[in-house]
XYZ file of C-alpha atoms in Angstrom:
665
model
C -81.591 -131.864 16.095
C -85.342 -132.412 15.823
C -85.890 -128.677 15.592
C -83.361 -128.397 12.754
C -85.022 -131.267 10.854
C -88.423 -129.616 11.313
C -87.135 -126.316 9.960
C -85.562 -128.085 6.980
C -88.892 -129.822 6.319
C -90.716 -126.479 6.353
C -88.152 -124.834 4.055
C -88.212 -127.618 1.473
C -91.855 -128.644 1.831
C -90.882 -132.335 1.771
C -93.177 -134.532 3.861
C -95.842 -131.878 4.468
C -99.516 -132.380 3.543
C -100.595 -130.698 0.267
C -102.919 -128.320 2.141
C -100.031 -127.145 4.337
C -97.809 -126.669 1.301
C -100.475 -124.535 -0.429
C -101.010 -122.449 2.692
C -97.288 -121.977 3.161
C -96.869 -120.931 -0.477
C -99.691 -118.408 -0.115
C -98.100 -116.968 3.012
C -94.800 -116.626 1.173
C -96.454 -114.787 -1.709
C -98.209 -112.401 0.668
C -94.974 -111.865 2.582
C -93.066 -111.142 -0.626
C -95.728 -108.695 -1.813
C -95.671 -106.888 1.528
C -91.878 -106.621 1.486
C -91.975 -105.238 -2.040
C -94.621 -102.666 -1.105
C -92.649 -101.580 1.963
C -89.467 -101.201 -0.077
C -91.288 -99.151 -2.716
C -92.877 -96.954 -0.036
C -89.532 -96.322 1.647
C -87.921 -95.548 -1.705
C -90.714 -93.089 -2.556
C -90.382 -91.440 0.852
C -86.678 -90.922 0.355
C -87.186 -89.490 -3.115
C -89.719 -87.072 -1.636
C -87.214 -86.020 1.027
C -84.558 -85.339 -1.618
C -87.089 -83.388 -3.678
C -88.059 -81.288 -0.662
C -84.435 -80.507 0.116
C -83.728 -79.516 -3.470
C -86.841 -77.329 -3.621
C -85.732 -75.675 -0.377
C -82.321 -74.901 -1.857
C -83.958 -73.618 -5.048
C -86.230 -71.339 -3.008
C -83.291 -69.950 -1.049
C -81.426 -69.324 -4.287
C -84.406 -67.463 -5.766
C -84.736 -65.479 -2.525
C -81.166 -64.268 -2.880
C -81.675 -63.326 -6.515
C -84.872 -61.440 -5.683
C -83.110 -59.547 -2.905
C -80.311 -58.575 -5.294
C -82.866 -57.401 -7.859
C -84.680 -55.373 -5.210
C -81.446 -53.611 -4.327
C -80.953 -52.668 -7.957
C -84.535 -51.377 -8.167
C -83.970 -49.207 -5.090
C -80.926 -47.687 -6.778
C -82.862 -47.066 -10.009
C -85.772 -45.587 -8.032
C -83.435 -43.183 -6.228
C -81.835 -42.065 -9.483
C -85.232 -41.651 -11.144
C -86.581 -39.622 -8.228
C -83.652 -37.227 -8.423
C -84.108 -36.880 -12.166
C -87.831 -36.196 -11.812
C -87.135 -33.304 -9.464
C -85.918 -31.267 -12.442
C -88.603 -28.596 -13.066
C -87.997 -28.510 -16.822
C -89.335 -31.993 -17.418
C -93.073 -32.664 -17.662
C -95.083 -35.618 -16.544
C -92.858 -36.114 -13.521
C -95.633 -36.933 -11.131
C -97.018 -39.692 -13.341
C -93.585 -41.310 -13.865
C -92.911 -41.102 -10.144
C -96.178 -42.880 -9.396
C -95.290 -45.639 -11.878
C -91.848 -46.046 -10.305
C -93.387 -46.272 -6.835
C -95.858 -48.897 -8.075
C -93.047 -50.972 -9.638
C -91.064 -50.749 -6.424
C -94.044 -51.852 -4.331
C -94.699 -54.852 -6.578
C -91.069 -55.960 -6.396
C -91.064 -55.609 -2.614
C -94.150 -57.811 -2.447
C -92.483 -60.383 -4.712
C -89.365 -60.437 -2.532
C -91.478 -60.843 0.603
C -93.313 -63.775 -0.977
C -90.018 -65.364 -2.083
C -88.616 -65.097 1.425
C -91.747 -66.580 2.954
C -91.712 -69.435 0.422
C -88.029 -70.147 1.121
C -88.626 -70.149 4.879
C -91.594 -72.505 4.498
C -89.648 -74.929 2.281
C -86.703 -74.901 4.667
C -88.996 -75.645 7.598
C -90.635 -78.500 5.656
C -87.248 -80.007 4.812
C -86.100 -79.821 8.444
C -89.367 -81.350 9.624
C -88.948 -84.225 7.152
C -85.411 -84.873 8.394
C -86.612 -84.951 12.009
C -89.412 -87.348 11.138
C -86.900 -89.668 9.445
C -84.639 -89.721 12.471
C -87.547 -90.297 14.849
C -89.072 -93.054 12.756
C -85.685 -94.780 12.418
C -86.501 -96.056 8.961
C -83.159 -97.770 8.628
C -83.959 -100.370 11.296
C -86.470 -102.842 9.917
C -88.537 -105.511 11.638
C -87.663 -109.180 11.570
C -90.114 -109.722 8.714
C -88.363 -107.216 6.423
C -85.503 -108.553 4.349
C -82.388 -106.748 5.486
C -79.097 -108.413 4.937
C -80.512 -111.848 4.364
C -84.066 -113.172 4.616
C -84.599 -114.808 7.957
C -86.693 -117.904 7.588
C -87.296 -118.556 11.262
C -87.818 -116.676 14.510
C -84.627 -118.216 15.875
C -82.629 -116.535 13.103
C -84.169 -113.133 13.828
C -82.962 -113.313 17.434
C -79.381 -113.130 16.187
C -79.777 -109.672 14.595
C -78.485 -106.469 16.190
C -75.436 -106.057 18.365
C -72.765 -103.475 18.753
C -70.753 -102.184 15.868
C -67.376 -103.681 15.140
C -64.221 -101.607 15.355
C -63.008 -100.161 12.036
C -61.378 -102.669 9.727
C -58.452 -100.471 8.797
C -55.686 -100.392 11.358
C -55.838 -96.620 11.729
C -58.111 -93.891 13.048
C -60.999 -92.927 10.833
C -61.425 -89.399 12.132
C -58.089 -87.878 11.217
C -57.411 -85.292 8.568
C -56.418 -88.166 6.327
C -56.519 -88.214 2.601
C -53.725 -88.400 0.112
C -52.035 -85.092 0.740
C -49.354 -83.810 -1.558
C -45.724 -84.249 -0.515
C -44.737 -81.578 1.938
C -48.260 -80.879 3.135
C -47.813 -78.727 6.244
C -51.283 -79.163 7.705
C -51.421 -80.970 11.027
C -54.248 -83.247 12.095
C -55.974 -81.729 15.121
C -56.925 -85.099 16.552
C -53.623 -86.931 16.058
C -52.226 -89.024 18.849
C -49.698 -87.529 21.289
C -46.866 -89.466 19.717
C -47.835 -88.182 16.294
C -48.242 -84.572 17.443
C -44.720 -84.502 18.837
C -43.310 -84.978 15.350
C -44.111 -81.411 14.256
C -46.337 -79.871 11.563
C -44.318 -81.053 8.541
C -44.485 -84.708 9.561
C -48.148 -84.530 10.556
C -49.146 -84.852 6.897
C -47.198 -88.104 6.511
C -48.404 -89.427 9.856
C -52.059 -88.889 8.987
C -51.745 -89.992 5.368
C -49.983 -93.199 6.382
C -53.077 -94.334 8.291
C -54.878 -94.783 4.973
C -52.017 -95.873 2.694
C -51.982 -99.670 2.169
C -48.680 -101.505 2.224
C -47.203 -102.505 -1.114
C -47.572 -106.240 -1.737
C -44.591 -108.494 -1.126
C -43.566 -111.280 -3.502
C -45.395 -113.923 -1.456
C -48.516 -111.751 -1.267
C -48.520 -111.343 -5.039
C -48.736 -115.113 -5.395
C -51.760 -115.060 -3.079
C -53.258 -112.299 -5.219
C -52.966 -114.427 -8.357
C -54.748 -117.255 -6.545
C -57.572 -114.962 -5.487
C -58.009 -113.425 -8.938
C -58.140 -116.857 -10.551
C -60.766 -118.060 -8.067
C -62.965 -114.978 -8.444
C -62.723 -114.929 -12.240
C -64.482 -118.304 -12.508
C -67.021 -117.567 -9.772
C -70.562 -116.352 -10.447
C -71.263 -115.535 -6.813
C -73.517 -112.506 -7.187
C -75.462 -114.076 -10.061
C -76.542 -116.887 -7.747
C -76.980 -114.965 -4.496
C -78.509 -111.617 -5.475
C -81.794 -112.948 -6.846
C -85.363 -112.799 -5.578
C -85.757 -116.308 -4.235
C -87.477 -117.792 -1.219
C -84.968 -120.586 -0.716
C -82.944 -120.424 2.477
C -80.461 -117.729 1.529
C -78.186 -118.345 4.506
C -77.488 -121.899 3.395
C -76.928 -120.773 -0.186
C -74.397 -118.143 0.847
C -72.680 -120.704 3.044
C -72.317 -123.021 0.056
C -70.906 -120.177 -2.041
C -68.321 -119.219 0.570
C -67.225 -122.821 0.886
C -67.090 -123.037 -2.912
C -64.696 -120.099 -3.018
C -62.574 -121.702 -0.318
C -62.575 -124.985 -2.232
C -61.372 -123.250 -5.396
C -58.614 -121.553 -3.447
C -57.648 -124.889 -1.927
C -57.312 -126.431 -5.376
C -55.141 -123.585 -6.563
C -52.938 -123.902 -3.487
C -52.342 -127.552 -4.385
C -51.002 -126.449 -7.763
C -48.562 -124.003 -6.177
C -47.664 -125.535 -2.798
C -48.467 -129.234 -2.905
C -47.815 -130.050 0.754
C -49.837 -127.160 2.104
C -52.633 -127.783 -0.372
C -52.696 -131.506 0.364
C -53.138 -130.870 4.080
C -55.972 -128.450 3.359
C -57.775 -130.873 1.051
C -57.396 -133.832 3.409
C -58.559 -132.037 6.541
C -61.372 -130.065 4.868
C -61.363 -127.895 7.960
C -61.457 -124.304 6.832
C -61.270 -122.978 10.392
C -57.750 -124.424 10.701
C -56.766 -122.257 7.728
C -58.711 -119.170 8.818
C -55.633 -116.953 9.024
C -54.497 -117.981 5.551
C -57.897 -117.166 4.003
C -58.052 -113.852 5.861
C -54.653 -112.962 4.436
C -55.751 -113.872 0.909
C -58.869 -111.706 1.076
C -56.978 -108.827 2.721
C -54.328 -108.903 -0.003
C -57.024 -108.557 -2.660
C -58.652 -105.610 -0.891
C -55.305 -103.883 -0.330
C -54.201 -104.346 -3.936
C -57.462 -102.944 -5.290
C -57.195 -99.720 -3.266
C -53.701 -99.134 -4.605
C -54.682 -100.050 -8.183
C -58.269 -98.932 -8.946
C -57.969 -99.976 -12.599
C -57.317 -103.633 -11.698
C -59.761 -106.361 -10.554
C -62.709 -104.335 -11.848
C -65.065 -107.315 -12.002
C -63.453 -109.528 -9.340
C -63.446 -106.897 -6.584
C -67.232 -106.561 -6.545
C -67.631 -110.324 -6.105
C -65.062 -110.293 -3.310
C -66.690 -107.443 -1.376
C -70.212 -108.843 -1.715
C -69.033 -112.261 -0.574
C -67.297 -110.690 2.436
C -70.455 -108.680 3.180
C -72.412 -111.921 3.392
C -69.698 -113.734 5.334
C -69.874 -111.030 8.033
C -73.284 -112.395 9.036
C -73.116 -114.035 12.454
C -74.956 -117.140 11.307
C -72.408 -117.729 8.559
C -69.513 -117.102 10.897
C -70.865 -119.823 13.158
C -71.182 -122.195 10.203
C -67.712 -121.459 8.820
C -66.215 -121.194 12.313
C -64.029 -118.264 11.269
C -64.294 -114.659 10.128
C -63.159 -113.855 6.591
C -62.359 -110.184 7.226
C -59.276 -108.798 8.904
C -57.970 -105.186 9.162
C -56.073 -103.749 6.230
C -52.309 -103.567 6.610
C -51.215 -99.942 6.325
C -47.937 -98.033 6.533
C -48.910 -96.524 9.882
C -49.950 -99.911 11.257
C -46.623 -101.559 10.391
C -44.503 -98.712 11.766
C -46.580 -98.429 14.952
C -46.307 -102.178 15.515
C -42.514 -102.093 15.221
C -41.827 -98.763 16.909
C -40.830 -96.928 13.754
C -43.200 -93.932 13.622
C -40.182 -91.630 13.880
C -39.505 -92.467 10.226
C -42.552 -90.443 9.189
C -41.258 -87.418 11.127
C -37.939 -87.366 9.275
C -37.408 -84.381 6.991
C -35.960 -86.612 4.251
C -39.307 -88.387 3.745
C -40.526 -85.671 1.417
C -37.609 -86.104 -0.970
C -37.489 -89.896 -0.617
C -41.131 -90.276 -1.690
C -41.450 -87.407 -4.188
C -42.805 -88.207 -7.633
C -40.309 -87.268 -10.356
C -41.966 -85.904 -13.490
C -39.705 -85.703 -16.524
C -41.880 -83.563 -18.775
C -39.649 -81.528 -21.085
C -36.821 -81.160 -18.574
C -33.250 -82.079 -19.584
C -32.244 -85.672 -18.970
C -29.376 -84.613 -16.690
C -31.759 -82.707 -14.419
C -34.112 -85.676 -14.147
C -31.186 -87.993 -13.410
C -30.000 -85.643 -10.665
C -33.428 -85.791 -8.989
C -33.378 -89.591 -9.166
C -29.965 -89.730 -7.490
C -31.110 -87.371 -4.724
C -34.172 -89.526 -4.136
C -32.050 -92.682 -3.892
C -29.601 -91.049 -1.460
C -32.505 -89.879 0.726
C -33.838 -93.442 0.906
C -30.426 -94.826 1.826
C -30.028 -92.223 4.564
C -33.458 -93.043 6.010
C -32.640 -96.758 6.094
C -29.317 -96.198 7.879
C -30.899 -93.856 10.413
C -34.061 -95.761 11.359
C -33.285 -99.472 11.043
C -33.290 -101.418 14.293
C -33.786 -104.881 15.697
C -37.570 -104.444 15.420
C -37.636 -102.498 12.130
C -35.701 -104.178 9.335
C -34.292 -102.458 6.262
C -36.837 -104.193 4.038
C -39.711 -102.858 6.154
C -38.440 -99.280 5.902
C -38.087 -99.484 2.134
C -41.509 -101.085 1.855
C -43.113 -98.191 3.732
C -41.261 -95.620 1.617
C -42.298 -97.362 -1.600
C -45.919 -97.525 -0.405
C -46.042 -93.761 0.185
C -44.404 -93.255 -3.210
C -47.159 -95.383 -4.737
C -49.705 -93.052 -3.174
C -47.941 -90.025 -4.691
C -47.981 -91.755 -8.058
C -51.710 -92.363 -7.683
C -52.275 -88.664 -7.001
C -50.227 -87.722 -10.060
C -52.452 -89.705 -12.412
C -55.796 -89.255 -10.650
C -55.842 -85.886 -8.878
C -53.527 -83.796 -11.057
C -55.687 -84.126 -14.226
C -58.483 -82.371 -12.322
C -56.069 -79.555 -11.449
C -55.119 -79.358 -15.122
C -58.741 -78.991 -16.232
C -59.295 -76.285 -13.603
C -56.287 -74.408 -14.992
C -57.761 -74.666 -18.518
C -61.070 -73.282 -17.233
C -59.372 -70.272 -15.645
C -57.101 -69.722 -18.653
C -59.718 -69.722 -21.412
C -62.796 -68.364 -19.615
C -63.562 -65.595 -17.149
C -66.810 -65.231 -15.208
C -66.936 -61.447 -15.600
C -65.927 -61.265 -19.278
C -67.905 -62.852 -22.096
C -66.296 -63.268 -25.510
C -68.332 -63.559 -28.679
C -69.104 -67.226 -29.429
C -67.537 -68.407 -26.165
C -70.470 -68.257 -23.764
C -70.834 -71.031 -21.199
C -74.533 -70.233 -20.766
C -76.947 -73.192 -20.983
C -80.724 -73.306 -21.171
C -82.914 -76.147 -19.923
C -84.436 -78.108 -22.795
C -81.797 -77.068 -25.352
C -79.081 -79.540 -26.257
C -80.268 -81.990 -23.606
C -79.584 -79.600 -20.728
C -81.725 -79.793 -17.581
C -80.256 -76.662 -15.999
C -80.497 -72.997 -16.952
C -77.365 -71.001 -16.143
C -75.901 -67.725 -17.306
C -72.258 -67.603 -18.397
C -71.089 -66.442 -14.968
C -73.243 -68.943 -13.090
C -72.110 -71.864 -15.271
C -68.455 -70.874 -14.795
C -68.831 -71.068 -11.011
C -70.879 -74.285 -11.264
C -68.142 -76.000 -13.310
C -65.391 -74.691 -11.032
C -67.217 -75.963 -7.950
C -67.803 -79.401 -9.474
C -64.154 -79.766 -10.515
C -62.945 -78.564 -7.112
C -65.158 -81.135 -5.405
C -63.832 -83.917 -7.661
C -60.302 -82.780 -6.947
C -60.824 -83.036 -3.196
C -62.473 -86.455 -3.514
C -59.552 -87.749 -5.606
C -57.161 -86.184 -3.091
C -58.710 -88.228 -0.262
C -59.707 -91.327 -2.216
C -57.582 -93.734 -0.144
C -59.244 -92.484 3.040
C -62.719 -92.661 1.498
C -62.009 -96.186 0.248
C -60.979 -97.381 3.713
C -64.109 -95.819 5.219
C -66.226 -97.396 2.477
C -64.934 -100.866 3.344
C -65.688 -100.176 7.003
C -69.297 -99.379 6.085
C -69.628 -102.324 3.711
C -68.147 -105.000 5.971
C -69.466 -103.933 9.380
C -71.566 -106.743 10.860
C -74.386 -104.557 12.165
C -74.749 -102.586 8.912
C -77.345 -104.657 7.072
C -78.577 -104.221 3.518
C -81.750 -104.708 1.493
C -82.040 -106.186 -1.986
C -83.958 -103.555 -3.978
C -84.755 -102.985 -7.640
C -83.323 -99.480 -8.075
C -84.269 -99.142 -11.734
C -80.898 -100.558 -12.791
C -81.493 -104.108 -11.625
C -81.304 -105.596 -8.139
C -78.838 -103.759 -5.924
C -77.773 -104.018 -2.310
C -79.040 -100.833 -0.667
C -76.982 -100.168 2.448
C -76.294 -97.066 4.514
C -72.774 -95.589 4.439
C -72.499 -93.406 7.524
C -68.693 -93.103 7.568
C -68.435 -92.172 3.892
C -71.363 -89.767 4.206
C -69.706 -87.964 7.115
C -66.397 -87.684 5.250
C -68.153 -86.420 2.106
C -69.998 -83.824 4.161
C -66.657 -82.547 5.487
C -65.179 -82.400 1.971
C -68.219 -80.538 0.651
C -68.073 -78.053 3.525
C -64.386 -77.347 2.822
C -65.140 -76.719 -0.851
C -67.990 -74.365 0.000
C -65.818 -72.431 2.446
C -62.967 -72.167 -0.040
C -65.108 -71.001 -2.971
C -67.349 -68.697 -0.963
C -70.603 -69.640 -2.692
C -72.358 -72.743 -3.987
C -74.371 -73.040 -7.175
C -76.958 -75.816 -7.347
C -77.923 -78.543 -4.914
C -75.681 -79.870 -2.139
C -77.566 -83.175 -1.700
C -75.209 -86.173 -1.339
C -76.822 -89.406 -2.559
C -75.744 -92.407 -0.479
C -77.752 -95.483 0.418
C -80.597 -94.760 -2.008
C -81.589 -95.806 -5.531
C -78.995 -93.442 -7.072
C -75.966 -94.652 -5.090
C -77.097 -97.866 -3.338
C -74.014 -98.444 -1.185
C -70.436 -97.368 -0.522
C -69.058 -99.706 -3.204
C -71.108 -97.901 -5.856
C -69.873 -94.579 -4.486
C -66.235 -95.627 -4.840
C -66.833 -97.059 -8.308
C -68.524 -93.828 -9.395
C -65.766 -91.458 -8.318
C -62.915 -93.619 -9.596
C -64.358 -92.762 -13.021
C -63.331 -89.089 -12.695
C -59.737 -89.583 -13.950
C -61.007 -91.941 -16.664
C -63.134 -89.089 -18.012
C -60.664 -86.235 -17.556
C -57.386 -87.940 -18.516
C -58.297 -88.364 -22.225
C -59.493 -84.750 -22.381
C -56.271 -83.460 -20.804
C -54.169 -85.698 -23.057
C -55.806 -84.312 -26.200
C -55.554 -80.684 -25.084
C -51.916 -80.987 -24.011
C -50.833 -82.964 -27.086
C -52.656 -80.906 -29.705
C -49.746 -78.502 -30.486
C -47.370 -81.447 -30.916
C -49.725 -83.305 -33.256
C -50.369 -80.162 -35.287
C -46.719 -80.047 -36.294
C -47.838 -82.490 -38.958
C -48.805 -80.277 -41.937
C -51.818 -82.367 -42.950
C -53.337 -82.375 -39.463
C -52.522 -78.695 -39.070
C -54.394 -77.899 -42.295
C -57.387 -79.904 -41.052
C -57.451 -78.102 -37.693
C -57.117 -74.691 -39.341
C -59.888 -75.419 -41.841
C -62.367 -76.648 -39.195
C -61.484 -74.637 -36.073
C -59.376 -71.770 -37.397
C -56.302 -72.518 -35.281
C -54.901 -74.798 -32.613
C -56.167 -72.459 -29.908
C -59.552 -72.380 -31.627
C -59.686 -76.187 -31.503
C -58.768 -76.210 -27.820
C -61.398 -73.639 -27.011
C -64.072 -75.527 -28.978
C -63.366 -78.724 -27.008
C -63.334 -76.887 -23.683
C -66.475 -74.896 -24.482
C -68.462 -78.025 -25.329
C -67.095 -79.923 -22.326
C -67.778 -77.176 -19.790
C -71.278 -76.640 -21.132
C -72.625 -80.132 -21.807
C -70.641 -82.203 -19.292
C -72.165 -80.030 -16.559
C -75.719 -79.422 -17.776
C -77.678 -81.700 -15.409
C -78.367 -84.342 -18.070
C -77.949 -88.099 -17.908
C -81.050 -89.382 -16.074
C -84.787 -89.820 -16.577
C -85.759 -87.056 -14.158
C -84.366 -83.954 -12.478
C -83.840 -85.539 -9.066
C -81.620 -88.362 -10.384
C -79.358 -85.968 -12.317
C -79.688 -82.203 -12.049
C -77.206 -80.243 -9.945
C -76.858 -82.566 -6.923
C -73.411 -83.849 -5.942
C -73.992 -87.207 -7.604
C -75.724 -85.719 -10.666
C -72.717 -83.617 -11.638
C -70.740 -86.756 -12.446
C -73.765 -88.323 -14.152
C -73.813 -85.394 -16.586
C -70.114 -85.874 -17.357
C -70.689 -89.548 -18.161
C -73.584 -88.579 -20.407
C -71.307 -86.193 -22.304
C -68.723 -88.953 -22.711
C -71.313 -91.320 -24.187
C -72.025 -88.840 -27.009
C -68.496 -87.833 -27.937
C -68.623 -89.741 -31.245
C -71.121 -87.152 -32.503
C -68.838 -84.170 -31.811
C -67.030 -82.387 -34.631
C -63.759 -82.632 -32.695
C -63.968 -86.418 -32.293
C -61.354 -87.035 -35.069
C -58.857 -85.056 -32.966
C -59.449 -87.476 -30.076
C -58.853 -90.447 -32.381
C -55.589 -88.979 -33.641
C -54.445 -88.637 -30.016
C -55.051 -92.371 -29.457
C -58.419 -92.169 -27.711
C -60.232 -95.536 -27.459
C -62.792 -94.871 -24.727
C -63.388 -93.464 -21.273
C -63.917 -96.739 -19.423
C -60.461 -98.275 -19.687
C -59.850 -102.010 -19.663
C -61.387 -104.569 -17.318
C -58.466 -106.955 -17.662
C -54.767 -106.465 -17.414
C-alpha cells in the first residue's frame, strides 16, 4: 500500500519538493526526446531496408532486360557477319569491326548489370540478416511499446508466451472464401476432415474462417454495442502523446465503456441491468461482456461496410484490454474466440454436414441476371429442397435443426460476400483481356505510361503495363477471395497479448505500429501463388506491414476492403452503359464525345488501366510505386481525380456518388 501511494505521488507530483518536481520533469523531457529519436531512427532504418530491396529487384529486372538485348545483338551480329561475307560488297572489314566493337560494349554492359544486381541482392540479404539478429521488434523497458511503463515493477510484467489463436479454427489451413464446389483439399486438414473427401474439403476448410450468422438475441447485443461505441471518444483520449499514467487512463476508458453498456442493458432488460448497476462488479458479468464484444467483431467480418467508425474503437480498446496489468485491474479478459461454422459443428458432432454433397446446392448464390423468372424460381426451389434434405439427414440430439440452418445460412452469407466483393475483380480482368492484348497495339489504345507524365511514377511499355495491371488485379482477386481468413488472422495479430505496439507519427498522424506476422505469412503465400500462376512479376514484391505505410493489421484490412468500393462503380458503369444508351439523348451525347458505346467503354478502361496503376498517390517512390501496397494507393489516387475526367458525366448518369460508400446504415 505504501509503495502504491509513493508511485502515485511520483506520477502526480503532489507533495514533492519543487526541486524534485523540476528534476523529474527534466528527466521526462529527456526520456521523451530519446524515445522520439529511437522511433525516428528505427523508421528510417526500415525505409532504407525497403529501398534496398526495391533497388535489388530493379537491378535484377534490368539484368534480365540486358541479357535479352544481348541475345538480340548476337543474332544481329551473326546475320551481319554472314552478309559481310559477300564478296561484292565493299567496306566489309570496317563494318565487321564496328559490329564487333558494339557487341563487346554490350557484353561489358551486361556483365556490369549482372554484377550490380548480385551486389544489390547481397546487400538486401545482409540487411535482412542484420534485422533478425538485432531483433529490432523487441524494445527495452524504457521504450514505449504497448503502453508507457512508469515504474520498474510494471516492466517486469512484459513478455510471456503467445496466446492461442482467437478464432476457433486452425490458422494454417488452405482457408479463404473458396467458390462453391471448390475441389481443392487442404493438405494439413485434420484426420476427421480428410476422411470427407476432396469435394467437402473446401467447405471444411472454409468453415474454419466463416463466422456464424447472428441470432435474434445477438442482434440486440449488437445494437447495444454500436450505441455505446458511437458516443465514445476512446482513441481521441488514449492515443495522444502524454506522460500521464496511461494504464490508469485506459482502465478508466474500459470501465466507461462497460458503464455505458450497463446503462443500455437497464433500458432493455431492467432486472439484469439493475443487478449489474447495483453490484458494480464487472468480473461477475465477464462472460456477458465477452459475448457483446465477440458479436461486434463477428458482425463486422461478415459486413465490412457496417460499423466503419465503431469497429476501430472496439479493436483498439480490446488491444489495450489485452494488457496483463489491465486484466488484473478489471479481473476479466474482454476477448474470446470468434464463433465459426466449423467451431459449432465440431462442438456438436456435426462435421459430417460439411461433407454432404447437397451443401453446394444448398449454399449456392442464385444470380438472376437476364434469366427467365421461371428458371430463377426453379433454382430457388432446388436450393430450398436441398436445405430441407440436409436438415432431415443431419439433425440429432446434439445438433438441432436451427443450428444446421444457421450454419447453412452462414456459408451462404460468405458466398454472397464473394459475389459482391471478389466477382467485380474477375469482371475487370475480363474487360482487360477483352479490350486489350499485350502483343497487339491498336492506334490510340496504348497502355504505355511514362514517369513524370500525367502524374505517373512508373515507366512501362504497353506490354509491360498490361502484365502489371493483370498481376495487380489477380492479387486483389486472391486477397478478396481469402478476406475472411485474412481478417481472422488480423484479429489474432492485433489482440495477442505478447504482440505490443508503439505510438508513432507515421506522417498521417499518430498510429499504432504493430507487427502482423500471421497476416504477413498469409500474404506471402498469396503473392507466391499469384507469381506461380502468372509466370512472371512486374515491379516490386515488397509487402508493407507494421511500418509507416501500413502500421498494423487493422489498417491492412481497411485498405483491402476498399478494392470492391473502387471497382464496383466502374463495373456498374461499364455493364450498364448499353442499357442507358437506349435513351436517344444520352446516345447522341456518347456518340458525339466518344464515337460509340464501345468507344466510351474503351476510353474509361484505357484511362483506368493506365492511371490507376501508374505508381502515383504518395510523396515519394517508396510509399507508392510498384510495391504491393502502392498498387492500391495508385487506384485510390485515380478515384480522387475522377471529377476531372471527360467521362465523369457517364458515371453520374449511372448513379455514381463516390467510392467510399456510407459510414452509417
